[in-house]
Amino acid sequence: MLDALGVEHSEHLFGGNAILDGGTPLPDATLAACREADGILLGAVGLPELEGKPVRPEQGLLALRKELGVYANLRPAVAEGIDMLIVRELTGGLYFGAKGTRADGTWFDTCEYTRAEIERIARRAFEIARSRGGRATSVDKVNVLHTSRLWRDVVTEIGAADYPDVPLDHALVDSFAMTIVHQPETIDVVLTENTFGDILSDVAAAVTGGLGLAGSASLGDEAPGLFEPVHGSAPQIAGQGIANPAGMLRSTALLLRHGLGRTEDADALERSIDAALAESPTPDLGGTATTRDLGDAVLRALERSPTL
Ligand code: IPM
Ligand code: MN
């Protein structure tokens, strides 16, 4: 696909393969290559045989996000009548706070946020909401969590000071999960912290066609961005050639759009993916197309596209 799109690219070991090869999920050479690139297209991580082991593929993903400073994770969930965009904070909160085991045997993870971390993700979400003429809903757990009180204060302040034209409301994460399920068409831009965004983006993907379809862009203030599907490595169907490549291809469209500045080509690829999904659905969508069939259908649709 990258060849067809004329994107110069190279491949590097990461995650499970990198652990099996050299014992570490994010080898120095891979990180160096990522820093040199205009964008990084990342295959889903996870390897069942390494689950719960001291060194895991997921640690490589978290390290890469942190190293690149890609704090803004955009997860679009689009379907008939639904057009929501989850803006998930990606380099703070529970994922990166203090964690460990105390002498008394208690294990702990800590949710930590600074004002600056909240401010920059809030600005990103407001900018996006403004550019699409939309609204922002900030999701927190202010009735329980200390960090949510800071979250809500900072988001409210930034909105009032610099984005008074962008309508803002606040929601609690538990009831908002229900809103995603029951009234997804009422939602526009969702601004939320790392863990809530992880969970809500799976829910949003589920109501808009399933995890196989969802792509994401992780952006910092400078290139390169990281582009990856929302789904995991789906070990239960590995090697059968039936995985839906749409999440990966939509991530590729996001790479064209945000990483390479090729907006029209991104539009063309997204249209081609939609056309191919309608023509050759994979088993997760009730069809019989293989991964290759769907890829070929996307390529055929791209060839017919006037802009490429
Ligand atoms: C995601 C994934 C990752 C996360 C895992 C693989 C570390 O679930 O991108 O949503 O929790 O962020
Ligand atoms: Mn997730």
Coordinates of C-alpha atoms and ligand atoms in Angstrom, one line a residue:
M1 CA 0.0 0.0 0.0
L2 CA 2.8 2.4 0.9
D3 CA 4.5 1.7 -2.4
A4 CA 1.2 2.4 -4.3
L5 CA 0.9 5.6 -2.4
G6 CA 4.5 6.6 -3.2
V7 CA 5.6 6.8 0.4
E8 CA 9.3 6.0 0.9
H9 CA 9.6 3.7 3.9
S10 CA 11.8 1.3 5.9
E11 CA 10.9 -1.4 8.4
H12 CA 12.2 -1.8 11.9
L13 CA 11.9 -4.4 14.7
F14 CA 9.5 -3.5 17.6
G15 CA 7.5 -5.1 20.3
G16 CA 7.3 -8.9 20.6
N17 CA 9.6 -9.5 17.6
A18 CA 12.2 -7.2 19.0
I19 CA 12.0 -8.9 22.4
L20 CA 12.5 -12.3 20.9
D21 CA 15.4 -11.0 18.7
G22 CA 17.3 -8.9 21.2
G23 CA 15.5 -8.9 24.6
T24 CA 14.1 -5.3 24.4
P25 CA 10.8 -4.1 22.9
L26 CA 12.2 -0.8 21.6
P27 CA 15.7 -1.3 20.3
D28 CA 17.9 1.8 20.0
A29 CA 18.2 1.4 16.2
T30 CA 14.4 1.4 15.9
L31 CA 14.0 4.5 18.1
A32 CA 16.7 6.3 16.1
A33 CA 15.0 5.4 12.8
C34 CA 11.7 6.7 14.2
R35 CA 13.2 10.0 15.2
E36 CA 14.5 10.5 11.6
A37 CA 11.1 9.7 10.0
D38 CA 8.3 12.1 9.0
G39 CA 5.8 9.6 10.4
I40 CA 5.7 6.2 12.0
L41 CA 3.2 3.5 11.0
L42 CA 3.0 1.0 13.8
G43 CA 1.7 -2.5 13.6
A44 CA -0.5 -3.6 16.6
V45 CA 1.6 -4.8 19.5
G46 CA 1.0 -7.8 21.8
L47 CA 2.3 -11.4 21.9
P48 CA 0.4 -13.9 24.0
E49 CA 3.5 -15.8 25.1
L50 CA 4.9 -12.6 26.6
E51 CA 1.8 -11.6 28.5
G52 CA 2.5 -10.8 32.1
K53 CA 6.2 -11.3 31.6
P54 CA 8.7 -8.8 33.1
V55 CA 9.6 -7.5 29.6
R56 CA 6.5 -7.0 27.4
P57 CA 5.8 -5.6 23.9
E58 CA 3.4 -2.9 25.4
Q59 CA 6.4 -1.4 27.3
G60 CA 7.9 -0.6 23.9
L61 CA 4.8 1.2 22.8
L62 CA 4.6 3.3 26.0
A63 CA 8.3 4.1 25.7
L64 CA 8.0 5.1 22.1
R65 CA 5.0 7.4 22.8
K66 CA 6.9 9.0 25.7
E67 CA 10.2 9.4 23.8
L68 CA 8.5 11.0 20.8
G69 CA 6.3 13.2 23.1
V70 CA 3.1 12.3 21.2
Y71 CA 0.7 13.5 23.9
A72 CA -2.4 13.9 21.7
N73 CA -4.0 10.7 20.5
L74 CA -6.8 11.3 17.9
R75 CA -9.2 8.4 17.6
P76 CA -12.0 9.0 15.1
A77 CA -15.2 6.9 15.3
V78 CA -17.3 7.5 12.2
A79 CA -20.3 5.6 10.9
E80 CA -23.7 6.4 9.4
G81 CA -25.0 9.5 11.4
I82 CA -22.0 9.3 13.8
D83 CA -18.9 11.5 13.6
M84 CA -17.0 11.6 16.9
L85 CA -13.4 12.2 17.6
I86 CA -11.8 11.1 20.8
V87 CA -8.8 13.2 21.8
R88 CA -7.0 11.1 24.3
E89 CA -4.1 12.4 26.5
L90 CA -1.4 9.8 25.8
T91 CA 1.7 10.5 27.8
G92 CA 0.5 11.1 31.4
G93 CA -2.0 9.8 34.0
L94 CA -2.1 6.3 35.4
Y95 CA 0.1 4.9 32.6
F96 CA 3.1 7.0 33.5
G97 CA 2.6 7.8 37.2
A98 CA 4.6 6.3 40.1
K99 CA 4.0 2.5 40.4
G100 CA 5.4 -0.2 42.5
T101 CA 5.0 -2.6 45.4
R102 CA 5.2 -1.5 49.1
A103 CA 6.8 -3.5 51.9
D104 CA 3.4 -4.4 53.2
G105 CA 2.6 -6.2 49.9
T106 CA 0.4 -3.5 48.4
W107 CA 0.8 -2.9 44.6
F108 CA 0.0 0.6 43.3
D109 CA -0.3 2.7 40.2
T110 CA -0.7 6.5 40.6
C111 CA -2.7 8.8 38.4
E112 CA -0.7 12.0 38.1
Y113 CA -1.2 15.2 36.0
T114 CA 0.4 18.6 35.9
R115 CA -1.4 21.7 34.8
A116 CA 0.8 22.0 31.7
E117 CA 0.0 18.4 30.6
I118 CA -3.7 19.1 30.7
E119 CA -3.4 22.5 29.1
R120 CA -1.7 21.3 26.0
I121 CA -4.1 18.5 25.3
A122 CA -7.0 20.8 26.0
R123 CA -5.7 23.3 23.5
R124 CA -5.3 20.6 20.9
A125 CA -8.9 19.4 21.4
F126 CA -10.3 23.0 21.3
E127 CA -8.3 23.7 18.1
I128 CA -9.7 20.6 16.4
A129 CA -13.2 21.3 17.6
R130 CA -12.9 24.8 16.3
S131 CA -11.5 23.7 12.9
R132 CA -14.5 21.4 12.4
G133 CA -17.0 23.9 13.6
G134 CA -17.9 21.6 16.4
R135 CA -18.2 21.2 20.2
A136 CA -16.0 19.7 22.9
T137 CA -17.1 17.4 25.7
S138 CA -14.5 17.0 28.4
V139 CA -14.7 13.6 30.2
D140 CA -13.5 13.1 33.8
K141 CA -14.4 11.6 37.2
V142 CA -14.6 14.9 39.1
N143 CA -16.9 13.4 41.7
V144 CA -14.2 11.1 43.0
L145 CA -10.7 11.8 41.6
H146 CA -8.4 14.6 42.7
T147 CA -6.7 14.8 39.3
S148 CA -10.1 15.2 37.7
R149 CA -10.6 18.4 39.7
L150 CA -7.5 19.9 38.2
W151 CA -8.5 18.5 34.8
R152 CA -12.0 20.2 34.9
D153 CA -10.6 23.5 36.2
V154 CA -7.9 23.7 33.6
V155 CA -10.2 22.8 30.7
T156 CA -12.8 25.3 31.8
E157 CA -10.2 28.0 32.1
I158 CA -8.6 27.4 28.8
G159 CA -11.9 27.2 27.1
A160 CA -13.2 30.4 28.6
A161 CA -10.0 32.4 28.0
D162 CA -9.0 31.3 24.4
Y163 CA -11.9 29.3 22.9
P164 CA -15.1 31.1 23.9
D165 CA -16.5 30.3 20.4
V166 CA -16.2 26.5 21.0
P167 CA -19.1 25.1 23.0
L168 CA -17.8 23.1 25.9
D169 CA -19.6 20.7 28.3
H170 CA -18.3 18.2 30.9
A171 CA -19.4 14.6 31.5
L172 CA -18.5 11.9 34.0
V173 CA -16.8 8.9 32.5
D174 CA -19.2 6.3 33.6
S175 CA -22.4 7.9 32.3
F176 CA -20.5 9.1 29.2
A177 CA -19.7 5.5 28.3
M178 CA -23.5 4.9 28.3
T179 CA -24.0 8.0 26.1
I180 CA -21.5 6.6 23.6
V181 CA -23.5 3.4 23.4
H182 CA -27.0 4.9 23.4
Q183 CA -26.6 8.3 21.7
P184 CA -23.3 8.4 19.8
E185 CA -24.8 10.7 17.2
T186 CA -25.0 13.5 19.8
I187 CA -21.2 13.5 20.4
D188 CA -18.6 15.5 18.6
V189 CA -15.0 16.1 20.0
V190 CA -14.3 14.2 23.3
L191 CA -11.4 15.4 25.4
T192 CA -10.2 13.0 28.0
E193 CA -7.3 11.6 30.0
N194 CA -5.2 8.6 29.1
T195 CA -7.0 5.7 30.8
F196 CA -10.5 6.9 30.2
G197 CA -9.5 7.5 26.6
D198 CA -8.2 4.0 26.2
I199 CA -11.5 2.5 27.4
L200 CA -13.9 4.9 25.7
S201 CA -12.2 4.6 22.3
D202 CA -12.8 0.9 22.3
V203 CA -16.4 1.5 23.2
A204 CA -16.6 4.1 20.4
A205 CA -15.0 1.7 17.9
A206 CA -17.5 -1.0 18.9
V207 CA -20.5 1.2 18.2
T208 CA -19.1 2.3 14.8
G209 CA -18.3 -1.1 13.2
G210 CA -15.8 -2.7 15.5
L211 CA -12.2 -2.5 16.5
G212 CA -11.0 -3.8 13.1
L213 CA -12.0 -0.5 11.5
A214 CA -10.4 2.1 13.8
G215 CA -7.2 4.0 13.1
S216 CA -5.5 6.5 15.3
A217 CA -2.9 9.4 15.1
S218 CA -0.7 10.3 18.0
L219 CA 0.8 13.7 17.7
G220 CA 3.2 15.9 19.6
D221 CA 4.2 19.5 18.9
E222 CA 6.8 18.4 16.3
A223 CA 7.0 15.6 13.8
P224 CA 7.1 12.7 13.7
G225 CA 3.7 11.5 14.6
L226 CA 2.8 7.9 15.4
F227 CA 0.0 6.2 13.4
E228 CA -1.4 2.9 14.7
P229 CA -4.7 1.0 14.7
V230 CA -6.8 1.0 17.9
H231 CA -7.0 -2.8 17.9
G232 CA -4.4 -5.2 19.4
S233 CA -2.6 -8.0 17.7
A234 CA -5.6 -10.3 17.6
P235 CA -3.6 -13.5 18.4
Q236 CA -6.8 -15.6 18.1
I237 CA -6.8 -15.2 14.3
A238 CA -3.1 -14.7 13.7
G239 CA -1.7 -16.3 10.6
Q240 CA -5.2 -17.1 9.1
G241 CA -5.1 -14.2 6.6
I242 CA -8.5 -12.9 7.7
A243 CA -7.7 -9.9 9.9
N244 CA -9.4 -6.7 8.8
P245 CA -6.7 -4.4 7.6
A246 CA -9.0 -1.3 7.6
G247 CA -7.7 0.0 11.0
M248 CA -4.2 -0.2 9.7
L249 CA -5.2 1.4 6.4
R250 CA -7.1 4.2 8.1
S251 CA -4.0 4.8 10.2
T252 CA -2.1 5.1 6.9
A253 CA -4.6 7.7 5.8
L254 CA -4.0 9.6 9.0
L255 CA -0.3 9.4 8.3
L256 CA -0.8 10.9 4.9
R257 CA -3.0 13.7 6.5
H258 CA -1.1 14.6 9.6
G259 CA 2.4 13.2 9.0
L260 CA 3.0 14.0 5.3
G261 CA 0.5 16.8 4.7
R262 CA -1.1 14.9 1.8
T263 CA -4.7 15.8 2.6
E264 CA -6.3 15.0 -0.8
D265 CA -4.5 11.6 -0.9
A266 CA -5.7 10.9 2.6
D267 CA -9.3 11.7 1.5
A268 CA -8.9 9.4 -1.5
L269 CA -7.5 6.6 0.6
E270 CA -10.3 6.9 3.2
R271 CA -12.9 6.8 0.4
S272 CA -11.2 3.8 -1.2
I273 CA -11.3 2.0 2.2
D274 CA -15.0 2.7 2.6
A275 CA -15.7 1.5 -1.0
A276 CA -13.6 -1.7 -0.5
L277 CA -15.3 -2.5 2.8
A278 CA -18.7 -2.3 1.1
E279 CA -17.5 -4.5 -1.8
S280 CA -15.4 -7.0 0.1
P281 CA -16.2 -7.2 3.8
T282 CA -14.0 -9.4 6.0
P283 CA -15.3 -12.0 8.5
D284 CA -15.5 -9.6 11.4
L285 CA -18.1 -7.6 9.3
G286 CA -20.0 -10.7 8.3
G287 CA -18.3 -11.2 5.0
T288 CA -15.8 -13.7 3.6
A289 CA -13.0 -11.5 2.2
T290 CA -9.5 -12.2 3.3
T291 CA -7.0 -9.5 4.4
R292 CA -5.5 -9.6 0.9
D293 CA -8.9 -9.4 -0.8
L294 CA -9.7 -6.3 1.1
G295 CA -6.3 -4.8 0.4
D296 CA -6.6 -5.5 -3.3
A297 CA -10.1 -3.9 -3.3
V298 CA -8.6 -0.8 -1.7
L299 CA -5.8 -0.7 -4.3
R300 CA -8.4 -1.0 -7.2
A301 CA -10.5 1.8 -5.7
L302 CA -7.4 3.9 -5.3
E303 CA -6.4 3.4 -9.0
R304 CA -9.9 4.7 -10.0
S305 CA -9.4 7.7 -7.7
P306 CA -8.9 10.9 -9.7
T307 CA -6.5 12.5 -7.1
L308 CA -3.8 9.9 -7.0
Ligands
IPM1 C1 -4.2 1.3 22.8 C2 -3.6 0.0 23.5 C3 -2.4 0.4 24.3 C4 -2.9 1.3 25.4 C5 -1.7 -0.9 24.9 C6 -1.3 -1.9 23.9 C7 -0.5 -0.5 25.7 O1 -4.6 -0.6 24.2 O2 -3.4 1.9 22.1 O3 -5.3 1.6 23.1 O4 -3.4 0.9 26.4 O5 -2.7 2.5 25.2
MN2 MN -6.6 0.3 24.1

